[in-house]
Amino acid sequence: VDEINLLNIPSPHMTISNVVRLRDEIITYSKENIYDGFVITHGTDTLEETAFLIDLLIDIQEPIVITGAMRSSNEIGSDGLYNFISAIRVASSSEANHKGVMVVFNDEIHTARNVTKTHTSNINTFQSPNQGPLGVLTKNRVQFYHHPYRQTTYQYIDVNLRVPLVKAYMGMEDDVLSFYSQQHVDGIVIEALGQGNLPKSCLNGLQQCLKKNIPLVLVSR
């Protein structure tokens, strides 16, 4: 086990550039063919974003496991050390190869593509809604329930692109979209209602964005 102190920043301060740097570091060490897997310790605020993005940007056979703590080391019942040991167990398991990036917390293994943080303080916060965990850890073994479907990965992304995320809500007006139509953004992702619906009061803002040839992507919340 070797330790590499690449970044030491609060997780709310993480950027896409930081994640790309982390990806590049993993690829460099992967090429040396001396490591069975990789463990990343990460603050939980943006852990799922980092896991998801690395999974989009890397395709190696070695397991990449991300973990952290919901209770810090100065709190009663701190879970950090236990999660860290669990992550090492998963990363060193031969059965974890070719499963992409995984998040390990509270004896559960989740895929980066499905996991989300569901509670601000509960140690069982990381869950995979509609999917369930990829596997679990017992006292004696690492047990996987299934093999995740590996999707397309990308070698390059432009970290300088400006793509704001806009959340739709009942009674939403067009002011936010109108504002972004005046900015130099490269696209807008709108977390829409239902299957991609928006209040009619947003129409003017949408039209302003389209007139500026700003790509609009609607996703369901």
XYZ file of N, CA and C in Angstrom, residues 87-206:
360
model
N -12.647 -0.053 1.949
C -12.289 0.339 0.584
C -11.045 -0.396 0.112
N -10.061 -0.552 0.994
C -8.848 -1.298 0.635
C -9.185 -2.752 0.352
N -10.069 -3.326 1.141
C -10.481 -4.714 0.907
C -11.113 -4.873 -0.471
N -11.965 -3.938 -0.849
C -12.609 -4.021 -2.166
C -11.584 -3.813 -3.272
N -10.730 -2.808 -3.126
C -9.755 -2.487 -4.168
C -8.751 -3.608 -4.381
N -8.499 -4.407 -3.353
C -7.533 -5.502 -3.470
C -8.180 -6.824 -3.859
N -9.488 -6.808 -4.052
C -10.196 -8.026 -4.438
C -10.122 -8.234 -5.946
N -9.751 -9.435 -6.358
C -9.681 -9.731 -7.794
C -11.063 -9.684 -8.436
N -12.111 -9.919 -7.656
C -13.466 -9.876 -8.191
C -13.915 -8.453 -8.507
N -13.168 -7.464 -8.024
C -13.539 -6.067 -8.264
C -12.992 -5.530 -9.578
N -12.167 -6.314 -10.262
C -11.618 -5.865 -11.543
C -12.726 -5.654 -12.577
N -12.502 -4.689 -13.464
C -13.419 -4.395 -14.578
C -14.813 -3.965 -14.098
N -14.894 -3.406 -12.933
C -16.194 -2.928 -12.440
C -16.251 -1.407 -12.360
N -15.229 -0.742 -12.875
C -15.248 0.712 -12.905
C -15.036 1.327 -11.540
N -15.542 2.533 -11.386
C -15.395 3.271 -10.132
C -16.520 2.870 -9.179
N -16.142 2.611 -7.936
C -17.117 2.197 -6.925
C -17.023 3.098 -5.700
N -18.134 3.247 -5.020
C -18.188 3.987 -3.758
C -18.462 2.980 -2.647
N -17.611 2.976 -1.633
C -17.747 2.030 -0.522
C -18.009 2.797 0.766
N -19.145 2.513 1.374
C -19.536 3.123 2.647
C -20.394 2.135 3.422
N -20.144 2.032 4.718
C -21.047 1.298 5.603
C -21.290 -0.138 5.129
N -20.212 -0.802 4.720
C -20.252 -2.205 4.279
C -20.994 -2.418 2.962
N -21.272 -1.358 2.220
C -21.941 -1.499 0.926
C -21.057 -0.971 -0.198
N -21.207 -1.594 -1.360
C -20.466 -1.201 -2.560
C -21.471 -0.694 -3.584
N -21.242 0.500 -4.096
C -22.156 1.093 -5.072
C -21.387 1.510 -6.324
N -22.043 1.448 -7.459
C -21.422 1.919 -8.691
C -21.481 3.440 -8.745
N -20.468 4.022 -9.372
C -20.413 5.482 -9.483
C -21.572 6.029 -10.305
N -22.076 5.244 -11.245
C -23.142 5.723 -12.131
C -24.495 5.825 -11.421
N -24.677 5.087 -10.335
C -25.993 5.025 -9.694
C -26.056 5.648 -8.307
N -24.922 5.811 -7.657
C -24.930 6.198 -6.250
C -25.261 7.677 -6.069
N -25.915 7.984 -4.950
C -26.202 9.371 -4.605
C -26.234 9.505 -3.090
N -25.944 10.703 -2.623
C -25.985 10.985 -1.189
C -27.415 11.348 -0.804
N -27.973 10.616 0.149
C -29.393 10.767 0.464
C -29.668 11.443 1.799
N -28.632 11.663 2.604
C -28.843 12.260 3.924
C -27.615 13.084 4.292
N -27.826 14.166 5.020
C -26.707 15.058 5.345
C -25.784 14.509 6.422
N -26.262 13.568 7.247
C -25.427 13.113 8.357
C -25.463 11.614 8.623
N -26.423 10.890 8.098
C -26.548 9.460 8.349
C -25.377 8.702 7.731
N -24.803 7.738 8.456
C -23.653 7.004 7.928
C -24.046 6.093 6.769
N -25.335 5.836 6.627
C -25.827 5.013 5.515
C -26.352 5.893 4.383
N -25.752 7.053 4.220
C -26.273 8.061 3.290
C -26.149 7.678 1.829
N -25.098 6.940 1.454
C -24.888 6.647 0.033
C -25.712 5.436 -0.389
N -26.634 5.689 -1.324
C -27.554 4.671 -1.802
C -27.632 4.728 -3.321
N -28.158 3.645 -3.902
C -28.380 3.584 -5.350
C -29.868 3.367 -5.596
N -30.657 4.442 -5.658
C -32.106 4.309 -5.839
C -32.449 3.527 -7.110
N -33.440 2.659 -6.985
C -33.932 1.822 -8.095
C -32.931 0.764 -8.544
N -31.742 0.744 -7.969
C -30.724 -0.220 -8.376
C -30.264 -1.096 -7.219
N -30.046 -0.488 -6.070
C -29.484 -1.221 -4.943
C -27.977 -1.306 -5.050
N -27.312 -1.799 -4.004
C -25.854 -1.872 -4.020
C -25.330 -2.892 -5.015
N -24.113 -2.642 -5.462
C -23.419 -3.584 -6.344
C -22.966 -4.808 -5.565
N -22.678 -4.611 -4.294
C -22.222 -5.704 -3.454
C -22.128 -5.264 -2.014
N -21.644 -6.168 -1.168
C -21.498 -5.881 0.257
C -20.187 -6.470 0.757
N -19.788 -6.008 1.931
C -18.648 -6.596 2.615
C -19.139 -7.336 3.847
N -18.676 -8.575 4.019
C -18.924 -9.319 5.242
C -17.613 -9.379 6.018
N -17.616 -10.051 7.152
C -16.388 -10.139 7.942
C -15.278 -10.872 7.196
N -15.674 -11.784 6.315
C -14.678 -12.660 5.702
C -14.473 -12.454 4.210
N -15.364 -11.705 3.553
C -15.229 -11.631 2.097
C -15.883 -10.379 1.538
N -15.527 -10.125 0.270
C -16.177 -9.087 -0.526
C -17.109 -9.795 -1.492
N -18.379 -9.499 -1.422
C -19.378 -10.216 -2.215
C -20.076 -9.267 -3.178
N -20.000 -9.601 -4.471
C -20.677 -8.809 -5.498
C -21.948 -9.527 -5.934
N -23.009 -8.736 -6.116
C -24.284 -9.299 -6.540
C -24.377 -9.441 -8.055
N -23.755 -8.539 -8.778
C -23.831 -8.574 -10.237
C -22.668 -7.780 -10.811
N -22.539 -7.817 -12.130
C -21.476 -7.076 -12.810
C -22.105 -5.863 -13.491
N -21.615 -4.664 -13.215
C -22.236 -3.464 -13.796
C -21.999 -3.377 -15.292
N -22.949 -2.775 -15.965
C -22.822 -2.532 -17.400
C -21.877 -1.359 -17.621
N -20.794 -1.595 -18.334
C -19.810 -0.549 -18.578
C -20.236 0.292 -19.769
N -20.371 1.575 -19.543
C -20.804 2.479 -20.585
C -19.606 3.167 -21.232
N -19.893 4.031 -22.190
C -18.841 4.723 -22.926
C -18.020 5.610 -22.000
N -16.713 5.635 -22.243
C -15.839 6.549 -21.509
C -15.221 7.537 -22.491
N -14.761 8.650 -21.951
C -14.216 9.729 -22.772
C -12.796 10.051 -22.319
N -11.895 10.203 -23.286
C -10.509 10.508 -22.953
C -10.295 11.993 -22.722
N -11.157 12.823 -23.293
C -10.937 14.268 -23.200
C -12.247 14.992 -22.935
N -12.196 15.965 -22.049
C -13.298 16.906 -21.866
C -12.712 18.305 -21.759
N -13.470 19.277 -22.187
C -13.036 20.669 -22.116
C -13.465 21.237 -20.763
N -12.501 21.419 -19.873
C -12.822 21.884 -18.521
C -13.206 23.359 -18.498
N -13.015 24.049 -19.619
C -13.315 25.478 -19.666
C -14.737 25.784 -20.125
N -15.484 24.760 -20.533
C -16.863 24.983 -20.958
C -17.708 25.467 -19.779
N -18.594 26.404 -20.056
C -19.502 26.928 -19.032
C -20.903 26.374 -19.289
N -21.319 25.448 -18.459
C -22.634 24.816 -18.616
C -23.351 24.864 -17.265
N -24.177 25.876 -17.027
C -24.900 25.961 -15.757
C -26.020 24.928 -15.666
N -26.354 24.557 -14.449
C -27.462 23.650 -14.177
C -28.608 24.458 -13.573
N -29.790 24.336 -14.153
C -30.954 25.100 -13.701
C -32.032 24.129 -13.234
N -32.508 24.321 -12.030
C -33.547 23.444 -11.481
C -34.917 24.091 -11.647
N -35.834 23.372 -12.270
C -37.198 23.873 -12.457
C -38.020 23.658 -11.190
N -39.015 24.514 -10.999
C -39.867 24.405 -9.826
C -41.227 25.035 -10.129
N -42.217 24.700 -9.322
C -43.555 25.251 -9.496
C -43.520 26.769 -9.341
N -44.113 27.471 -10.299
C -44.134 28.924 -10.263
C -42.878 29.574 -10.804
N -42.029 28.802 -11.426
C -40.778 29.334 -11.972
C -41.056 30.358 -13.072
N -40.330 31.469 -13.031
C -40.424 32.488 -14.073
C -39.267 32.315 -15.058
N -39.158 33.218 -16.013
C -38.130 33.084 -17.044
C -36.872 33.887 -16.724
N -36.777 34.458 -15.505
C -35.670 35.359 -15.217
C -34.307 34.675 -15.254
N -34.215 33.447 -14.713
C -32.922 32.754 -14.695
C -32.473 32.424 -16.117
N -33.385 31.899 -16.931
C -33.040 31.562 -18.312
C -32.732 32.817 -19.118
N -33.474 33.879 -18.884
C -33.200 35.142 -19.576
C -31.818 35.671 -19.199
N -31.457 35.511 -17.924
C -30.128 35.937 -17.480
C -29.041 35.177 -18.225
N -29.173 33.853 -18.285
C -28.144 33.052 -18.944
C -28.100 33.293 -20.447
N -29.203 33.729 -21.031
C -29.186 34.029 -22.469
C -28.275 35.211 -22.772
N -28.001 36.036 -21.758
C -27.129 37.193 -21.934
C -25.679 36.889 -21.549
N -25.440 35.694 -21.052
C -24.092 35.299 -20.650
C -23.449 34.461 -21.754
N -22.158 34.325 -21.689
C -21.442 33.519 -22.681
C -21.334 32.078 -22.174
N -22.478 31.400 -22.167
C -22.480 30.012 -21.727
C -22.476 29.096 -22.946
N -21.945 27.885 -22.747
C -21.834 26.929 -23.853
C -23.023 25.990 -23.926
N -23.899 26.053 -22.969
C -25.084 25.211 -22.942
C -25.737 25.332 -21.579
N -26.968 24.861 -21.474
C -27.691 24.879 -20.203
C -28.373 23.525 -20.017
N -28.186 22.931 -18.852
C -28.905 21.711 -18.495
C -30.023 22.101 -17.535
N -31.255 21.777 -17.905
C -32.415 22.139 -17.088
C -32.993 20.879 -16.449
N -33.011 20.854 -15.132
C -33.629 19.752 -14.405
C -35.128 20.024 -14.359
N -35.830 19.439 -15.312
C -37.229 19.783 -15.549
C -38.172 18.960 -14.674
N -39.452 19.288 -14.777
C -40.487 18.598 -14.012
C -40.966 17.364 -14.768
N -41.382 16.348 -14.027
C -41.950 15.161 -14.662
C -41.027 14.549 -15.693
N -41.542 14.376 -16.890
C -40.765 13.781 -17.972
C -40.100 14.834 -18.857
N -39.905 16.020 -18.327
C -39.226 17.072 -19.081
C -40.086 18.293 -19.312
N -40.995 18.565 -18.407
C -41.920 19.690 -18.563
C -41.429 20.930 -17.815
N -41.857 22.093 -18.307
C -41.537 23.368 -17.677
C -42.789 24.236 -17.614
N -42.892 25.130 -16.635
C -44.016 26.070 -16.609
C -44.008 26.943 -17.866
N -45.186 27.316 -18.349
C -45.259 28.126 -19.562
C -44.622 29.499 -19.374
N -44.475 29.922 -18.121
C -43.839 31.214 -17.847
C -42.353 31.221 -18.184
N -41.792 30.047 -18.472
C -40.374 29.957 -18.854
C -40.163 30.156 -20.349
N -41.237 30.180 -21.128
C -41.129 30.150 -22.583
C -40.279 31.283 -23.139
N -40.483 32.481 -22.660
C -39.730 33.622 -23.183
C -38.228 33.446 -22.954
N -37.858 32.969 -21.774
C -36.448 32.735 -21.482
C -35.857 31.655 -22.364
N -36.621 30.595 -22.609
C -36.168 29.528 -23.505
C -35.940 30.062 -24.910
